[in-house]
Coordinates of C-alpha atoms and ligand atoms in Angstrom, one line a residue:
M1 CA -66.1 193.3 101.5
Y2 CA -62.5 193.2 100.6
P3 CA -61.6 196.7 99.4
S4 CA -58.5 197.4 97.5
N5 CA -56.4 200.3 98.4
S6 CA -56.7 203.5 96.4
S7 CA -53.9 205.6 97.6
S8 CA -50.1 205.3 97.6
T9 CA -49.1 207.4 100.6
P10 CA -46.2 206.3 102.7
M11 CA -47.2 205.6 106.2
G12 CA -45.2 207.9 108.4
R13 CA -45.3 206.5 111.9
R14 CA -43.5 204.4 114.5
R15 CA -41.6 207.3 116.0
F16 CA -41.8 205.9 119.5
L17 CA -41.3 202.3 118.6
A18 CA -38.4 203.1 116.4
A19 CA -36.6 204.8 119.2
A20 CA -37.1 201.8 121.4
G21 CA -35.9 199.5 118.6
G22 CA -32.7 201.4 118.3
L23 CA -32.1 201.0 122.0
G24 CA -32.9 197.3 121.8
A25 CA -30.3 196.9 119.0
G26 CA -27.7 198.5 121.1
L27 CA -28.4 196.2 124.0
L28 CA -28.5 193.2 121.8
L29 CA -25.1 194.0 120.3
A30 CA -23.6 194.4 123.8
G31 CA -25.0 191.0 124.7
C32 CA -23.6 189.3 121.7
S33 CA -20.1 190.4 122.2
T34 CA -20.0 189.0 125.7
S35 CA -22.0 185.8 125.5
A36 CA -20.8 184.1 122.3
T37 CA -20.2 180.4 122.7
S38 CA -18.7 179.7 119.3
P39 CA -16.2 181.9 117.5
A40 CA -18.2 185.0 116.9
A41 CA -17.8 188.4 115.5
A42 CA -20.2 191.0 117.0
G43 CA -20.9 193.8 114.7
S44 CA -19.6 194.5 111.2
S45 CA -15.9 195.3 110.8
P46 CA -14.1 197.5 108.4
L47 CA -13.0 195.1 105.6
P48 CA -9.4 194.8 104.7
L49 CA -8.1 195.8 101.3
N50 CA -6.9 192.3 100.5
R51 CA -10.4 190.8 100.6
I52 CA -11.4 188.6 97.8
G53 CA -12.9 191.0 95.3
P54 CA -14.8 190.4 92.1
G55 CA -11.5 190.5 90.1
A56 CA -9.7 187.9 92.2
S57 CA -8.3 184.7 90.6
E58 CA -10.5 182.6 93.0
I59 CA -13.6 183.9 91.2
A60 CA -12.5 182.7 87.8
A61 CA -11.3 179.4 89.3
T62 CA -14.6 178.7 91.0
E63 CA -16.5 179.5 87.7
K64 CA -14.2 177.1 85.8
A65 CA -14.9 174.3 88.3
R66 CA -18.6 174.7 87.5
Q67 CA -18.2 174.3 83.8
A68 CA -18.7 170.8 82.6
A69 CA -17.4 169.6 79.2
G70 CA -19.9 170.3 76.4
Q71 CA -21.6 173.1 78.4
R72 CA -24.5 174.6 76.5
T73 CA -24.8 178.4 76.1
V74 CA -28.0 180.3 76.3
D75 CA -28.1 183.8 74.9
V76 CA -30.6 186.4 75.9
A77 CA -31.0 190.2 75.4
L78 CA -32.5 192.5 78.0
D79 CA -33.4 196.0 77.0
A80 CA -34.0 198.1 80.0
M81 CA -36.4 200.7 78.7
V82 CA -39.1 203.3 79.5
G83 CA -42.5 202.8 78.0
P84 CA -46.2 202.1 78.4
V85 CA -47.6 198.9 79.8
D86 CA -51.2 197.8 80.0
I87 CA -51.7 196.4 83.5
G88 CA -55.4 195.5 82.9
G89 CA -57.8 198.4 82.9
R90 CA -55.1 200.9 83.0
T91 CA -52.0 201.8 81.0
V92 CA -49.0 203.1 82.9
S93 CA -45.7 204.5 81.8
T94 CA -43.0 202.5 83.5
W95 CA -39.6 200.9 83.2
T96 CA -39.4 197.3 81.9
Y97 CA -37.2 194.8 80.2
G98 CA -38.2 194.8 76.6
G99 CA -41.6 196.5 77.1
A100 CA -43.1 193.4 78.8
L101 CA -44.4 193.0 82.3
P102 CA -43.0 190.8 83.7
G103 CA -40.0 190.7 81.4
K104 CA -39.7 187.7 79.2
E105 CA -39.0 184.6 81.3
I106 CA -35.5 183.3 81.0
R107 CA -35.3 179.5 81.0
V108 CA -32.1 177.5 81.1
R109 CA -31.0 174.1 82.3
A110 CA -28.8 173.6 85.4
G111 CA -25.2 173.7 84.2
D112 CA -25.8 176.0 81.3
L113 CA -23.8 179.1 80.6
L114 CA -26.2 182.1 80.6
R115 CA -25.1 185.1 78.5
A116 CA -27.3 188.2 78.9
H117 CA -26.7 191.3 76.9
V118 CA -28.1 194.1 78.9
S119 CA -28.7 197.4 77.1
N120 CA -29.5 200.4 79.4
Q121 CA -32.0 202.7 77.7
L122 CA -33.1 204.2 81.0
P123 CA -32.5 207.7 82.2
Q124 CA -30.6 206.3 85.2
P125 CA -27.7 203.9 85.6
T126 CA -28.7 200.3 86.3
T127 CA -27.4 196.7 86.8
V128 CA -29.0 193.3 86.7
H129 CA -28.9 190.9 89.7
W130 CA -29.6 187.2 89.3
H131 CA -31.5 186.6 92.5
G132 CA -30.7 183.3 94.2
I133 CA -28.2 182.1 91.8
A134 CA -24.8 180.9 93.1
L135 CA -22.9 182.6 90.3
R136 CA -19.5 184.0 89.9
N137 CA -19.2 187.1 92.1
D138 CA -18.3 189.6 89.3
M139 CA -21.6 188.9 87.6
D140 CA -23.8 189.5 90.7
G141 CA -24.9 193.0 89.6
V142 CA -24.2 194.9 92.8
P143 CA -22.9 198.5 92.1
I144 CA -19.4 199.2 93.4
L145 CA -19.2 195.9 95.2
T146 CA -19.1 193.7 92.1
Q147 CA -19.3 196.0 89.1
P148 CA -19.6 199.6 88.0
E149 CA -23.1 200.7 87.2
I150 CA -24.2 200.4 83.6
A151 CA -24.5 204.1 82.5
P152 CA -27.5 205.3 80.5
G153 CA -26.9 204.4 76.8
A154 CA -24.3 201.8 77.7
S155 CA -24.5 198.0 77.8
F156 CA -23.0 195.1 79.8
D157 CA -22.7 191.4 79.0
Y158 CA -23.3 189.1 81.9
Q159 CA -21.9 185.6 81.5
F160 CA -22.0 182.9 84.1
T161 CA -22.7 179.3 84.8
V162 CA -26.1 178.5 86.4
P163 CA -25.3 175.7 88.8
H164 CA -28.6 174.8 90.5
P165 CA -32.1 174.0 89.2
G166 CA -35.0 176.0 90.6
T167 CA -37.2 179.1 90.5
Y168 CA -35.2 182.3 90.5
M169 CA -35.6 185.9 89.2
F170 CA -33.7 188.8 87.9
H171 CA -34.0 192.5 88.8
P172 CA -31.9 195.7 89.0
H173 CA -29.8 196.4 92.0
V174 CA -29.8 200.2 91.8
G175 CA -32.1 202.3 94.0
P176 CA -35.7 201.2 94.1
Q177 CA -35.7 200.3 90.4
L178 CA -37.1 196.9 91.1
D179 CA -40.3 198.5 92.3
R180 CA -40.9 199.6 88.7
G181 CA -41.5 196.9 86.1
L182 CA -37.9 195.8 85.8
Y183 CA -38.1 192.1 86.7
G184 CA -38.6 188.6 85.3
A185 CA -38.6 185.0 86.2
L186 CA -35.4 182.9 85.7
I187 CA -36.3 179.2 85.6
V188 CA -33.6 176.7 85.8
D189 CA -34.8 173.2 84.7
D190 CA -33.4 170.1 86.3
P191 CA -32.5 167.6 83.7
A192 CA -32.8 164.8 86.3
E193 CA -36.3 165.8 87.6
P194 CA -39.0 163.3 86.9
G195 CA -41.6 166.0 86.2
G196 CA -44.8 164.5 87.5
Y197 CA -47.1 167.3 86.5
D198 CA -49.1 168.2 83.4
H199 CA -48.7 172.0 83.4
E200 CA -46.4 174.6 84.8
L201 CA -47.6 178.0 85.9
V202 CA -45.0 180.7 86.8
V203 CA -46.6 183.5 88.7
V204 CA -44.9 186.7 89.7
F205 CA -46.7 188.8 92.4
D206 CA -46.0 192.5 92.6
D207 CA -47.2 195.6 94.4
W208 CA -47.6 198.4 91.9
L209 CA -47.5 202.2 92.0
D210 CA -45.2 203.3 89.2
G211 CA -46.8 205.6 86.7
T212 CA -49.9 206.2 88.8
G213 CA -48.9 209.7 89.8
T214 CA -45.9 208.7 91.8
T215 CA -42.7 206.6 91.3
P216 CA -40.6 204.4 93.6
D217 CA -37.9 207.2 93.7
Q218 CA -40.6 209.6 94.9
Q219 CA -41.8 207.1 97.5
L220 CA -38.3 206.6 98.9
A221 CA -37.8 210.4 99.0
D222 CA -41.1 210.8 100.8
L223 CA -40.2 208.1 103.4
K224 CA -36.9 209.8 104.0
A225 CA -38.6 213.1 104.4
H226 CA -41.7 212.1 106.3
G227 CA -41.3 208.5 107.4
M228 CA -40.3 209.7 110.9
S229 CA -41.9 213.1 110.8
G230 CA -45.2 212.8 112.6
S231 CA -47.4 212.4 109.6
G232 CA -48.6 209.0 111.0
G233 CA -52.1 210.2 111.7
M234 CA -52.6 211.7 108.3
G235 CA -56.0 211.3 107.0
G236 CA -56.7 208.6 109.6
M237 CA -55.0 206.1 107.5
A238 CA -54.8 202.7 109.1
M239 CA -51.4 201.2 109.8
A240 CA -50.8 198.1 107.7
H241 CA -50.8 195.4 110.3
S242 CA -50.7 191.6 110.0
D243 CA -51.0 189.0 112.7
L244 CA -49.3 186.5 110.4
L245 CA -46.3 188.8 110.1
G246 CA -46.4 189.6 113.8
G247 CA -46.5 193.4 113.3
D248 CA -46.4 196.0 110.6
A249 CA -47.1 194.7 107.1
G250 CA -45.4 197.5 105.2
D251 CA -44.4 201.1 104.9
V252 CA -46.0 201.9 101.5
T253 CA -49.5 201.3 100.3
Y254 CA -50.0 200.6 96.6
P255 CA -53.0 201.3 94.4
Y256 CA -52.6 198.0 92.6
Y257 CA -51.4 194.5 93.2
L258 CA -50.5 192.5 90.2
A259 CA -50.0 188.8 89.2
N260 CA -48.0 188.4 86.1
G261 CA -48.4 192.1 85.4
R262 CA -52.2 192.2 85.5
T263 CA -54.8 193.6 87.9
P264 CA -57.3 191.1 89.4
T265 CA -60.1 192.2 87.3
A266 CA -58.2 191.6 84.0
P267 CA -56.1 188.5 85.0
T268 CA -54.1 186.1 82.9
S269 CA -55.4 182.6 83.0
L270 CA -54.2 179.0 82.8
R271 CA -56.4 176.6 80.9
A272 CA -56.2 173.0 82.0
K273 CA -58.4 170.0 82.5
P274 CA -60.0 169.2 85.9
G275 CA -57.8 166.8 87.8
Q276 CA -54.6 167.7 86.0
R277 CA -51.5 168.4 88.1
I278 CA -50.2 171.9 88.0
R279 CA -46.7 172.9 89.1
L280 CA -46.8 176.4 90.5
R281 CA -43.7 178.5 90.6
M282 CA -44.6 181.5 92.7
I283 CA -42.4 184.5 93.0
N284 CA -42.8 187.7 95.1
I285 CA -41.0 190.6 93.5
G286 CA -42.9 193.2 95.5
G287 CA -41.1 196.2 96.9
D288 CA -42.9 196.4 100.3
T289 CA -45.6 193.7 100.3
A290 CA -45.8 190.1 101.5
F291 CA -48.3 188.0 99.6
R292 CA -50.5 185.3 101.1
V293 CA -50.9 182.8 98.3
G294 CA -53.4 180.0 97.7
V295 CA -56.4 178.7 95.8
P296 CA -59.6 178.7 97.8
G297 CA -60.9 175.2 98.2
T298 CA -57.8 173.6 96.7
P299 CA -54.9 172.8 99.1
M300 CA -51.4 172.8 97.6
T301 CA -48.4 170.6 98.2
I302 CA -45.3 172.7 98.8
T303 CA -42.3 171.1 97.0
H304 CA -39.6 173.8 96.9
T305 CA -38.5 176.9 98.7
D306 CA -36.3 179.4 96.9
G307 CA -35.6 176.7 94.2
F308 CA -34.5 173.9 96.5
P309 CA -36.7 170.8 97.3
V310 CA -38.3 170.4 100.7
I311 CA -40.2 167.5 102.4
A312 CA -43.6 167.8 100.6
T313 CA -45.9 169.8 102.9
R314 CA -49.7 170.5 102.5
A315 CA -51.0 174.0 103.0
D316 CA -54.1 176.0 102.2
A317 CA -52.1 179.2 101.9
V318 CA -48.5 180.2 102.2
L319 CA -46.8 183.5 102.9
L320 CA -44.3 184.8 100.5
G321 CA -42.0 187.6 101.6
M322 CA -40.4 189.9 99.1
G323 CA -37.7 187.9 97.2
E324 CA -39.1 184.5 98.3
R325 CA -40.2 181.8 96.0
V326 CA -42.3 178.7 96.6
D327 CA -43.1 175.9 94.2
A328 CA -46.2 173.8 94.9
I329 CA -48.3 171.2 93.1
I330 CA -52.1 171.6 92.9
T331 CA -54.8 169.6 91.3
M332 CA -56.7 171.6 88.7
P333 CA -60.2 172.3 90.3
D334 CA -63.4 171.4 88.5
T335 CA -64.6 175.0 88.3
A336 CA -62.9 178.2 87.6
V337 CA -61.1 179.9 90.5
G338 CA -58.3 182.3 91.1
L339 CA -54.8 181.4 92.3
L340 CA -54.8 184.4 94.7
G341 CA -52.0 186.6 96.0
L342 CA -53.4 188.6 98.8
A343 CA -51.4 191.6 99.8
E344 CA -50.8 190.7 103.5
G345 CA -52.2 193.2 105.9
K346 CA -52.9 195.6 103.0
N347 CA -56.3 194.4 101.8
G348 CA -55.2 194.1 98.2
I349 CA -55.8 191.3 95.8
S350 CA -54.0 189.8 92.8
Q351 CA -54.8 186.7 90.9
V352 CA -54.2 184.4 88.0
L353 CA -57.3 182.5 86.9
L354 CA -57.3 178.7 86.8
Q355 CA -59.7 178.0 84.0
P356 CA -60.9 174.3 83.6
G357 CA -63.6 175.5 81.2
N358 CA -66.4 174.8 83.7
G359 CA -68.3 177.6 85.3
R360 CA -67.4 181.2 85.9
A361 CA -64.9 182.3 88.5
P362 CA -66.4 183.4 91.8
D363 CA -66.2 187.1 92.6
V364 CA -62.6 187.8 93.5
A365 CA -63.4 189.6 96.7
A366 CA -65.5 186.6 97.9
A367 CA -62.7 184.3 96.9
A368 CA -60.3 186.4 99.0
V369 CA -62.5 186.1 102.0
A370 CA -62.6 182.3 101.6
L371 CA -58.9 182.1 101.4
M372 CA -58.4 184.4 104.5
A373 CA -60.6 182.0 106.4
R374 CA -58.1 179.2 106.0
P375 CA -54.8 178.9 107.9
A376 CA -51.7 180.2 106.1
I377 CA -48.2 179.0 106.9
L378 CA -44.7 180.4 106.8
V379 CA -42.1 178.0 105.3
N380 CA -39.3 178.6 107.8
A381 CA -39.8 175.3 109.6
I382 CA -40.3 172.9 106.6
P383 CA -37.3 170.6 106.4
A384 CA -35.2 170.6 103.3
A385 CA -35.4 167.4 101.2
P386 CA -32.7 164.9 102.4
A387 CA -30.8 165.3 99.1
V388 CA -30.1 169.0 99.7
Q389 CA -29.7 169.1 103.4
L390 CA -26.3 170.4 104.6
T391 CA -24.0 167.8 106.1
P392 CA -24.3 168.3 109.9
R393 CA -21.3 170.2 111.1
A394 CA -20.6 172.8 113.9
P395 CA -20.3 176.3 112.6
D396 CA -16.7 177.7 112.3
I397 CA -17.9 181.2 112.7
T398 CA -21.1 182.9 113.8
H399 CA -22.1 186.4 112.8
Q400 CA -24.9 188.2 114.6
L401 CA -27.0 190.6 112.6
A402 CA -29.0 193.0 114.7
L403 CA -31.8 194.4 112.5
A404 CA -33.0 197.9 113.6
G405 CA -34.9 200.9 112.4
P406 CA -36.2 203.2 111.3
G407 CA -34.0 205.9 112.6
Q408 CA -33.9 209.6 111.8
G409 CA -34.5 210.2 108.1
Y410 CA -35.8 206.6 107.7
T411 CA -32.5 204.8 108.1
W412 CA -32.6 201.0 108.6
T413 CA -29.5 199.4 110.1
I414 CA -27.6 196.1 110.6
N415 CA -25.5 196.1 113.7
G416 CA -26.1 199.8 114.1
Q417 CA -24.7 200.7 110.7
T418 CA -26.2 201.7 107.4
Y419 CA -24.7 200.0 104.3
S420 CA -21.1 200.7 103.3
P421 CA -19.3 198.5 100.8
D422 CA -16.3 198.7 103.0
Q423 CA -17.8 197.2 106.0
G424 CA -19.1 193.7 106.6
L425 CA -18.9 190.2 108.0
P426 CA -15.6 188.4 107.3
V427 CA -15.7 184.7 106.3
H428 CA -13.1 182.3 104.9
A429 CA -13.6 179.8 102.1
G430 CA -14.3 176.4 103.5
Q431 CA -16.0 177.6 106.6
R432 CA -19.5 176.6 107.8
V433 CA -20.9 180.1 108.5
R434 CA -23.8 180.8 110.8
L435 CA -25.8 184.0 110.7
A436 CA -28.1 184.9 113.6
M437 CA -30.5 187.6 112.5
S438 CA -32.4 189.4 115.3
N439 CA -35.2 191.7 114.6
T440 CA -35.8 194.4 117.2
T441 CA -38.2 196.4 115.0
T442 CA -42.0 196.3 114.6
M443 CA -41.8 195.1 111.0
F444 CA -40.8 191.8 109.3
H445 CA -37.6 191.8 107.2
P446 CA -37.1 189.2 104.4
M447 CA -33.4 188.8 104.6
H448 CA -31.6 187.8 101.4
L449 CA -28.1 186.5 100.9
H450 CA -26.4 186.7 97.5
G451 CA -24.5 183.9 95.9
H452 CA -25.5 181.2 98.4
T453 CA -28.5 179.1 99.5
F454 CA -28.4 178.8 103.2
Q455 CA -30.3 176.3 105.4
V456 CA -32.6 177.7 108.0
V457 CA -32.0 176.3 111.5
A458 CA -35.5 175.2 112.5
P459 CA -36.6 174.3 116.0
S460 CA -36.5 170.6 114.9
G461 CA -33.0 171.1 113.5
V462 CA -33.1 171.1 109.7
G463 CA -35.2 173.8 108.0
P464 CA -35.5 174.6 104.4
R465 CA -32.8 175.7 102.0
K466 CA -33.4 179.3 101.1
D467 CA -31.7 182.5 100.0
T468 CA -34.4 184.8 101.5
V469 CA -35.9 184.3 104.9
N470 CA -38.6 186.2 106.8
V471 CA -37.4 187.5 110.2
L472 CA -40.5 188.6 112.1
P473 CA -40.6 191.2 114.8
G474 CA -38.9 190.0 118.0
Q475 CA -37.6 186.9 116.3
T476 CA -34.1 185.6 115.8
V477 CA -33.7 183.5 112.7
T478 CA -30.5 181.5 112.4
V479 CA -29.2 180.2 109.1
E480 CA -26.1 178.3 108.0
F481 CA -24.2 178.0 104.8
D482 CA -21.0 176.6 103.4
A483 CA -18.6 179.3 102.3
D484 CA -18.0 177.8 98.9
N485 CA -18.4 180.8 96.5
P486 CA -15.6 183.3 97.0
G487 CA -16.3 187.0 96.6
Q488 CA -18.1 189.9 98.2
W489 CA -21.7 189.1 98.7
L490 CA -24.5 191.5 99.7
T491 CA -26.9 190.4 102.4
H492 CA -29.9 192.6 102.9
C493 CA -33.5 193.2 103.6
H494 CA -35.5 192.6 100.4
N495 CA -37.9 195.3 101.4
I496 CA -36.5 197.6 98.7
Y497 CA -37.2 200.7 100.8
H498 CA -35.4 199.2 103.8
G499 CA -32.4 197.9 101.8
E500 CA -32.0 201.2 100.0
S501 CA -32.2 203.0 103.4
G502 CA -29.2 201.2 104.8
M503 CA -30.3 197.6 105.8
M504 CA -27.6 195.9 103.8
T505 CA -24.2 194.5 104.6
V506 CA -21.5 192.4 103.0
V507 CA -20.5 188.8 103.6
S508 CA -16.9 189.2 102.7
Y509 CA -14.5 186.4 101.8
L510 CA -11.0 187.1 103.1
P511 CA -7.9 185.2 102.0
Ligands
C2O1 CU1 -33.2 190.2 94.9 CU2 -29.9 191.9 96.5 O1 -31.6 191.0 95.7
CU2 CU1 -36.7 195.2 106.1

C-alpha cells in the first residue's frame, strides 16, 4: 500500500538537533576563517554602498552585449490572479497566472528578447523571477534587491535577453507565493539542437495545499509559531524521512501532489506510439518536497541538468530537489504507464500518464511500489557535456556558506545570519568564484544561485552545470562559476519555507 497524505500540518520538531546544528555552524565558521588555502572570505560581510546595483551602467552594457542584430522579440502577458482551479477531483481557490495551473508555458529561442507584461491582480504585492536565466540584474524579480514589489493593482514590464537554451521556470519572489499556483515552465529552444526525439513532454511537479483549508502564508506562520515549540509528537505524526536525502524530507506535509496541475487519479496524459522517443523536461516547483521521478520498467537517459547538457547517463529514477530540472529521453513503452513523481519521504504520488493506446495503466500505487524498488540517483556527480564545461582555472575567491537551522522561531541561516539585502558575499567581475556550501542541519537544502549557472565540483572533477544543487545533511557541496553577469544576485535555499525564514544571501558584485 502506498497511502497518500491527508493532512497538512507542519511538523514541529528537531529542537535538540537544531541546537546542535547551530553550534556546528559556529565551529565550522571558526574553522573556515583560519584554514583557508585560497583567498577566502568567511562569513557574509556588510556590503558597501558602491556595489554594482540593478541601475548600474554595467547592467545595461552586459545586456547590450547579449543582443545580436535582428534579435526577435517575444511578448507575453501574465495576469497574477485569484480564482478557482480544478486539480482533478477537487476545485480549489488559489493564485495563478491567467487562471491556469501551471501557467501557460512560455517558449522562446535562445537569443530572443522576452517581454512580459505582468499585471498584479492579487491582494498582495508580487514580482516575477525567471529561475535559472542569466538575465540582466534589474529584471531578476527580487524585491528591494533588484526592483520594488509590484503593488496590488499595478503592473510591471519585464524585458530581457534570454541567452541560453534549456528548461527553466518562472515564479514570484515574494513570501511563499510560489507555493500557491503561481508558476509556469519557461522553455528556451536551441536553434542548433538536432532534436532526435518525436515528442516533448514538459512536466511540472508540485506539492499542493493552497485552498484546502490552509494557505502557504498560514503554513509559514504556523512553522514560525510552532516549528520549534514541542509540537513534534502531535498526533503521533511520523517525521518525513528519506534515506536518499540522508535525513529529513520536509517540514510540511501536503494533502496533494500534482503533476501539471493534476492529482494522480485524474492525470494529464501524453499519447505517442510505442517505441517513439520522448524528451522529458521535468521541473520541481514544490515548496518543501523533493520528487523521485521515473517510469516503472522504462529507464531514462538523462541529457540535461538545469537546462545545460550532461554526459548522457542512464537511470531508473532521479531525484529532483525544489527548483531543479532534469531533461531525459525515454522510449515510449508498449503499454500505458505513469511518469511518476513520488514525493520523497512523504508517501505521496503524482503522475502524467504515458498512453501508447495499448492496455490500461496499472494501479498508480502499485506503479509507485515498482519504482521505489529501483535505484534512484542524484545528479550532482554527472559530468557536464564537454561543450559546456568551465575552462579549468583556479578560483580567485572562495566563499564558505554554512547552512544552519532551524533556530528559535524557525529561522534558517547562512553563515549565522538571516537574510538582509545589505549583507552578502563580495565578488568582482571576471573572477572565478568558488562557493563551498556546508550543511550542518538534519535536512537537505536545494541551494539556488540567481543569474548564473555554476559547475558542481564532483569527486571526479567536473560535475554538472546547474543553478540549483542539493546539499544533503553533513555534506559540503562545492560549486564554481565565472562572475560574468554583474549585479546583486540572491543565493538561497529553494525550500520556500527555509528561504523565507532567512536562508538567503547575496552574491554581490563590487566595482
Ligand atoms: Cu526559483 Cu530565488 O528562485
Ligand atoms: Cu533549506
